[in-house]
Coordinates of C-alpha atoms in Angstrom, one line a residue:
M198 CA 66.4 102.7 80.3
K199 CA 66.5 104.9 83.4
I200 CA 68.2 103.7 86.5
S201 CA 65.8 102.9 89.3
E202 CA 65.5 104.9 92.5
A203 CA 66.5 101.9 94.5
M204 CA 69.7 101.4 92.5
T205 CA 70.5 105.1 92.6
A206 CA 70.1 105.1 96.4
A207 CA 72.3 101.9 96.7
I208 CA 75.1 103.4 94.5
N209 CA 74.9 106.7 96.5
E210 CA 75.4 104.6 99.7
Q211 CA 78.4 102.9 98.0
I212 CA 79.9 106.3 97.2
K213 CA 79.8 107.0 100.9
A214 CA 81.5 103.7 101.6
E215 CA 84.2 104.5 99.1
Y216 CA 84.9 107.9 100.6
D217 CA 84.8 106.3 104.1
S218 CA 87.4 103.8 102.8
A219 CA 89.6 106.5 101.5
Y220 CA 89.5 108.3 104.9
I221 CA 90.2 105.1 106.7
Y222 CA 93.3 104.5 104.5
L223 CA 94.5 108.0 105.0
A224 CA 94.3 107.7 108.8
M225 CA 96.2 104.3 108.5
S226 CA 98.8 106.1 106.4
A227 CA 99.2 108.7 109.1
Y228 CA 99.5 106.1 111.8
L229 CA 102.1 104.1 109.9
K230 CA 104.1 107.3 109.1
D231 CA 104.1 108.2 112.7
A232 CA 105.4 104.7 113.5
G233 CA 108.3 105.2 111.1
L234 CA 107.0 102.8 108.5
D235 CA 107.2 105.1 105.5
G236 CA 106.8 102.3 102.9
M237 CA 103.6 101.0 104.5
S238 CA 102.4 104.6 104.9
H239 CA 103.0 105.2 101.2
W240 CA 101.1 102.0 100.3
M241 CA 98.1 103.2 102.4
R242 CA 98.3 106.6 100.9
K243 CA 98.1 105.1 97.4
Q244 CA 95.1 103.0 98.6
H245 CA 93.5 106.2 99.8
K246 CA 93.8 107.8 96.3
E247 CA 92.5 104.6 94.7
E248 CA 89.3 104.6 96.9
I249 CA 88.6 108.2 95.8
E250 CA 88.9 107.1 92.2
H251 CA 86.4 104.3 93.0
A252 CA 83.9 106.8 94.4
E253 CA 84.4 109.0 91.3
K254 CA 83.6 106.0 89.0
F255 CA 80.3 105.6 90.8
I256 CA 79.6 109.3 90.6
D257 CA 80.3 109.4 86.9
Y258 CA 78.2 106.3 86.4
L259 CA 75.2 107.9 88.1
Y260 CA 75.6 111.1 86.0
E261 CA 75.8 108.9 82.8
R262 CA 72.5 107.3 83.8
G263 CA 70.8 110.7 84.6
A264 CA 70.6 110.0 88.3
R265 CA 71.2 112.3 91.2
V266 CA 74.4 112.1 93.1
I267 CA 74.4 112.7 96.9
I268 CA 77.8 113.6 98.3
P269 CA 78.0 112.0 101.7
E270 CA 79.3 113.0 105.1
I271 CA 82.5 111.0 105.9
A272 CA 82.8 109.1 109.2
K273 CA 85.8 109.8 111.4
P274 CA 88.2 106.8 111.1
K275 CA 90.2 105.1 113.8
E276 CA 93.5 106.8 114.5
N277 CA 95.6 104.3 116.3
Y278 CA 96.5 100.6 116.0
A279 CA 98.6 98.2 118.2
D280 CA 101.0 97.7 115.3
A281 CA 101.3 97.4 111.5
I282 CA 99.8 94.0 111.6
E283 CA 96.6 95.2 113.2
A284 CA 96.4 98.1 110.7
F285 CA 96.7 95.7 107.7
R286 CA 94.3 93.1 109.3
T287 CA 91.8 96.0 109.6
A288 CA 92.4 96.9 106.0
Y289 CA 91.9 93.3 104.9
A290 CA 88.7 93.0 106.9
H291 CA 87.5 96.3 105.4
E292 CA 88.2 95.1 101.9
Q293 CA 86.1 92.0 102.6
Y294 CA 83.3 94.3 103.8
V295 CA 83.5 96.4 100.7
T296 CA 83.4 93.3 98.6
S297 CA 80.2 92.2 100.3
R298 CA 78.7 95.7 99.5
I299 CA 79.6 95.3 95.8
Y300 CA 78.0 91.9 95.7
K301 CA 74.8 93.3 97.2
L302 CA 74.8 95.9 94.4
V303 CA 75.3 93.1 91.8
D304 CA 72.4 91.2 93.4
L305 CA 70.2 94.3 93.1
A306 CA 71.2 94.9 89.5
V307 CA 70.4 91.3 88.7
E308 CA 67.1 91.5 90.5
E309 CA 66.1 94.6 88.5
K310 CA 67.5 93.3 85.3
D311 CA 69.7 96.4 85.1
Y312 CA 72.2 95.1 82.6
A313 CA 74.1 98.4 82.3
T314 CA 74.8 98.4 86.0
Q315 CA 75.7 94.8 86.0
S316 CA 78.3 95.5 83.3
M317 CA 79.7 98.5 85.2
L318 CA 79.9 96.5 88.5
K319 CA 82.0 93.7 86.9
W320 CA 85.0 96.1 87.1
F321 CA 84.4 96.5 90.8
V322 CA 84.0 92.8 91.4
D323 CA 87.3 92.2 89.7
E324 CA 88.9 95.1 91.6
Q325 CA 87.8 93.7 94.9
M326 CA 89.3 90.3 94.2
E327 CA 92.6 92.1 93.6
E328 CA 92.2 94.3 96.7
E329 CA 91.5 91.3 99.0
D330 CA 94.4 89.4 97.5
N331 CA 96.8 92.3 98.0
T332 CA 95.8 93.2 101.6
G333 CA 95.5 89.5 102.5
G334 CA 99.0 88.8 101.2
I335 CA 100.5 91.6 103.2
V336 CA 98.7 90.4 106.3
A337 CA 100.1 86.9 105.7
K338 CA 103.6 88.2 105.4
L339 CA 103.4 90.3 108.5
E340 CA 101.9 87.5 110.5
F341 CA 104.6 85.2 109.4
L342 CA 107.2 87.7 110.4
G343 CA 105.7 88.4 113.8
S344 CA 107.9 90.8 115.6
D345 CA 111.0 90.3 113.4
K346 CA 112.1 93.9 112.9
H347 CA 114.4 93.1 110.0
G348 CA 111.5 91.3 108.2
I349 CA 109.1 94.1 108.9
Y350 CA 111.7 96.6 107.5
T351 CA 112.0 94.5 104.4
V352 CA 108.2 94.5 103.9
D353 CA 108.1 98.2 104.5
R354 CA 110.7 98.7 101.8
E355 CA 108.8 96.5 99.4
L356 CA 105.6 98.4 100.0
A357 CA 107.3 101.7 99.3
S358 CA 107.7 100.6 95.6
R359 CA 103.9 100.6 95.0

């Protein structure tokens, strides 16, 4: 069964969202590196690479289904944050946004009775649960620590091991 034009368009929009996400995380990585938080910068850089992998999964899926892939223009991300907590709060909110986009894709796949796309999207649903848990957990730690420099240093070192 051929993938619908509506689903193809929606997945192409998600490819853009994944590349935008990668660029957002790359900019956050640069901000954190400039702030001397190398571990947090490393974590965001890994996140950047993961988002590119997500975009490529969607691209490969469209090719498998015989659909056209549209490579998007990437939006310029925010460059500065008040502190690491704001950067990670922004990352957490962004992951929640991406989750809502994935859910809309699932809704469309269900509506169209596109079982192949539903199956593929299950991986992304599970991945988003993990992404929200990870970023939300970091936010909770940083909020708990507040301005405790020793605590922030400890979290920075922890995130360097990703």
